[in-house]
Every structure is written in C-alpha cells, then in structure tokens.
C-alpha cells in the first residue's frame, strides 16, 4: 500500500507520485481502461484483471475501504491511497465544467482501478 503524505504548506498536486498518477489515470481513461466506483472496482479486483487500485482515504464507509484493501492484498494488486475522493473524482473525469472551462461541480469517487494503461 502506497500512501501519499502531504505537507501542510504544499499543494497535494505537487507531489511527484500524484502528478504521475494523474497522467496514468488520464491515459487509462482515454483507452477505456479505467473502472470507477465501488461495484465496478470490486468486480475487476475479484477477477484479478486490475493492474492497480486507487483508494481515497476519506471514504464514507469504512467497510468499503476495508473490502478494497483486503481484495488488493489477497490478489497481490497494488493499492495507492490518496487523501481526497473529490480530487480523485476530478482526475478520473467526474467533474462538470462551465462555459469558461472552470470546474463547476465535482463528484467524488472512493476508488478506481486501472485495467489498461494505454500506451
């Protein structure tokens, strides 16, 4: 389990792991290799077709987080934890934009899994 720690005076997006993770999530989304949400993520983790999984630390239900952690450890799938589910939702395309391309609304997601990197 790779857990991303953040300093209080730095932006979370400045962490090198998070920058790389954003690029991988974007690439996977373009190649239809991104699975979002608990139900779909559990299905691909159980089938052992996920390359790795990203879990938000501020997940609403502790049982969901425990389920994802157990499935990842049982099937030897890498797990990355990030601090905010809203930020994860923004990175995987669950954001609505206004006419000026400013973020209007972000739908948070607790977990995503990568099944295809793309390039």
Tab-separated table of C-alpha atoms in Angstrom:
chain	number	residue	atom	x	y	z
A	1	UNK	CA	0.000	0.000	0.000
A	2	UNK	CA	1.487	3.292	-1.084
A	3	UNK	CA	0.063	6.137	0.922
A	4	UNK	CA	0.686	9.685	-0.252
A	5	UNK	CA	1.582	12.049	2.581
A	6	UNK	CA	1.126	15.755	2.059
A	7	UNK	CA	2.817	18.709	3.709
A	8	UNK	CA	0.590	21.418	5.140
A	9	UNK	CA	2.275	24.195	3.138
A	10	UNK	CA	2.396	22.413	-0.234
A	11	UNK	CA	-0.361	21.696	-2.693
A	12	UNK	CA	-1.294	17.990	-2.978
A	13	UNK	CA	-0.905	18.133	-6.764
A	14	UNK	CA	2.822	18.972	-6.380
A	15	UNK	CA	3.737	15.510	-5.068
A	16	UNK	CA	5.587	13.579	-7.818
A	17	UNK	CA	3.553	10.411	-7.246
A	18	UNK	CA	0.298	12.339	-7.640
A	19	UNK	CA	1.479	14.027	-10.839
A	20	UNK	CA	2.399	10.636	-12.320
A	21	UNK	CA	-0.861	9.130	-11.078
A	22	UNK	CA	-2.886	11.866	-12.784
A	23	UNK	CA	-1.131	11.141	-16.086
A	24	UNK	CA	-1.746	7.386	-15.787
A	25	UNK	CA	-5.430	7.929	-14.908
A	26	UNK	CA	-5.869	10.263	-17.872
A	27	UNK	CA	-4.204	7.801	-20.247
A	28	UNK	CA	-6.240	4.878	-18.895
A	29	UNK	CA	-9.453	6.857	-19.287
A	30	UNK	CA	-8.649	7.562	-22.936
A	31	UNK	CA	-8.081	3.847	-23.617
A	32	UNK	CA	-11.177	2.664	-21.683
A	33	UNK	CA	-9.008	1.043	-19.053
A	34	UNK	CA	-10.384	2.920	-16.063
A	35	UNK	CA	-13.025	1.475	-13.749
A	36	UNK	CA	-14.758	3.905	-11.364
A	37	UNK	CA	-16.864	3.268	-8.308
A	38	UNK	CA	-17.046	0.570	-5.679
A	39	UNK	CA	-19.166	-2.012	-7.523
A	40	UNK	CA	-17.151	-1.983	-10.747
A	41	UNK	CA	-13.833	-1.836	-8.897
A	42	UNK	CA	-14.704	-4.847	-6.749
A	43	UNK	CA	-15.648	-6.814	-9.878
A	44	UNK	CA	-12.306	-6.221	-11.616
A	45	UNK	CA	-10.331	-6.806	-8.402
A	46	UNK	CA	-12.131	-10.116	-7.879
A	47	UNK	CA	-11.443	-11.169	-11.473
A	48	UNK	CA	-7.756	-10.218	-10.941
A	49	UNK	CA	-7.630	-8.097	-14.102
A	50	UNK	CA	-6.718	-4.795	-12.413
A	51	UNK	CA	-3.117	-3.596	-12.611
A	52	UNK	CA	-3.533	-1.387	-9.556
A	53	UNK	CA	-6.193	0.357	-7.498
A	54	UNK	CA	-6.524	3.891	-6.081
A	55	UNK	CA	-8.466	4.394	-2.852
A	56	UNK	CA	-9.470	7.701	-1.248
A	57	UNK	CA	-8.632	7.946	2.445
A	58	UNK	CA	-11.782	9.932	3.184
A	59	UNK	CA	-14.113	7.136	2.062
A	60	UNK	CA	-17.572	7.486	3.650
A	61	UNK	CA	-17.951	3.887	4.786
A	62	UNK	CA	-15.018	2.156	6.482
A	63	UNK	CA	-16.280	-1.261	5.335
A	64	UNK	CA	-15.808	-0.211	1.683
A	65	UNK	CA	-12.204	0.762	2.293
A	66	UNK	CA	-11.569	-2.472	4.176
A	67	UNK	CA	-13.093	-4.525	1.340
A	68	UNK	CA	-10.880	-2.859	-1.266
A	69	UNK	CA	-7.768	-3.260	0.913
A	70	UNK	CA	-8.477	-6.957	1.537
A	71	UNK	CA	-9.158	-7.720	-2.138
A	72	UNK	CA	-5.971	-5.951	-3.191
A	73	UNK	CA	-3.835	-7.766	-0.650
A	74	UNK	CA	-5.476	-11.132	-1.383
A	75	UNK	CA	-4.885	-10.876	-5.131
A	76	UNK	CA	-1.489	-9.081	-4.903
A	77	UNK	CA	-2.788	-5.934	-6.618
A	78	UNK	CA	-1.013	-2.687	-5.800
A	79	UNK	CA	-3.045	-0.138	-3.827
A	80	UNK	CA	-2.407	3.606	-3.735
A	81	UNK	CA	-4.187	5.743	-1.151
A	82	UNK	CA	-4.815	9.422	-1.775
A	83	UNK	CA	-6.287	11.972	0.668
A	84	UNK	CA	-9.487	13.213	-1.050
A	85	UNK	CA	-12.232	11.475	-3.016
A	86	UNK	CA	-13.282	14.763	-4.662
A	87	UNK	CA	-9.788	15.148	-6.105
A	88	UNK	CA	-9.867	11.536	-7.333
A	89	UNK	CA	-13.239	12.197	-8.969
A	90	UNK	CA	-11.815	15.244	-10.717
A	91	UNK	CA	-8.826	13.262	-12.009
A	92	UNK	CA	-10.995	10.490	-13.489
A	93	UNK	CA	-13.385	12.830	-15.278
A	94	UNK	CA	-16.279	13.112	-12.829
A	95	UNK	CA	-16.305	16.911	-12.955
A	96	UNK	CA	-18.717	19.301	-14.646
A	97	UNK	CA	-17.362	22.461	-16.228
A	98	UNK	CA	-18.941	25.822	-17.023
A	99	UNK	CA	-18.572	27.676	-20.334
A	100	UNK	CA	-15.209	29.156	-19.250
A	101	UNK	CA	-13.763	25.679	-18.511
A	102	UNK	CA	-13.852	26.274	-14.766
A	103	UNK	CA	-14.879	23.387	-12.544
A	104	UNK	CA	-18.498	23.822	-11.531
A	105	UNK	CA	-19.152	20.558	-9.692
A	106	UNK	CA	-17.033	17.545	-8.790
A	107	UNK	CA	-18.494	14.154	-7.979
A	108	UNK	CA	-16.200	12.268	-5.636
A	109	UNK	CA	-15.356	8.618	-6.058
A	110	UNK	CA	-13.889	6.458	-3.333
A	111	UNK	CA	-11.998	4.050	-5.544
A	112	UNK	CA	-10.886	3.394	-9.091
A	113	UNK	CA	-8.977	0.556	-10.731
A	114	UNK	CA	-6.744	0.523	-13.797
A	115	UNK	CA	-7.255	-2.404	-16.170
A	116	UNK	CA	-5.440	-0.949	-19.207
A	117	UNK	CA	-2.708	1.703	-19.148
A	118	UNK	CA	-2.983	2.606	-22.784
A	119	UNK	CA	0.463	3.433	-24.097
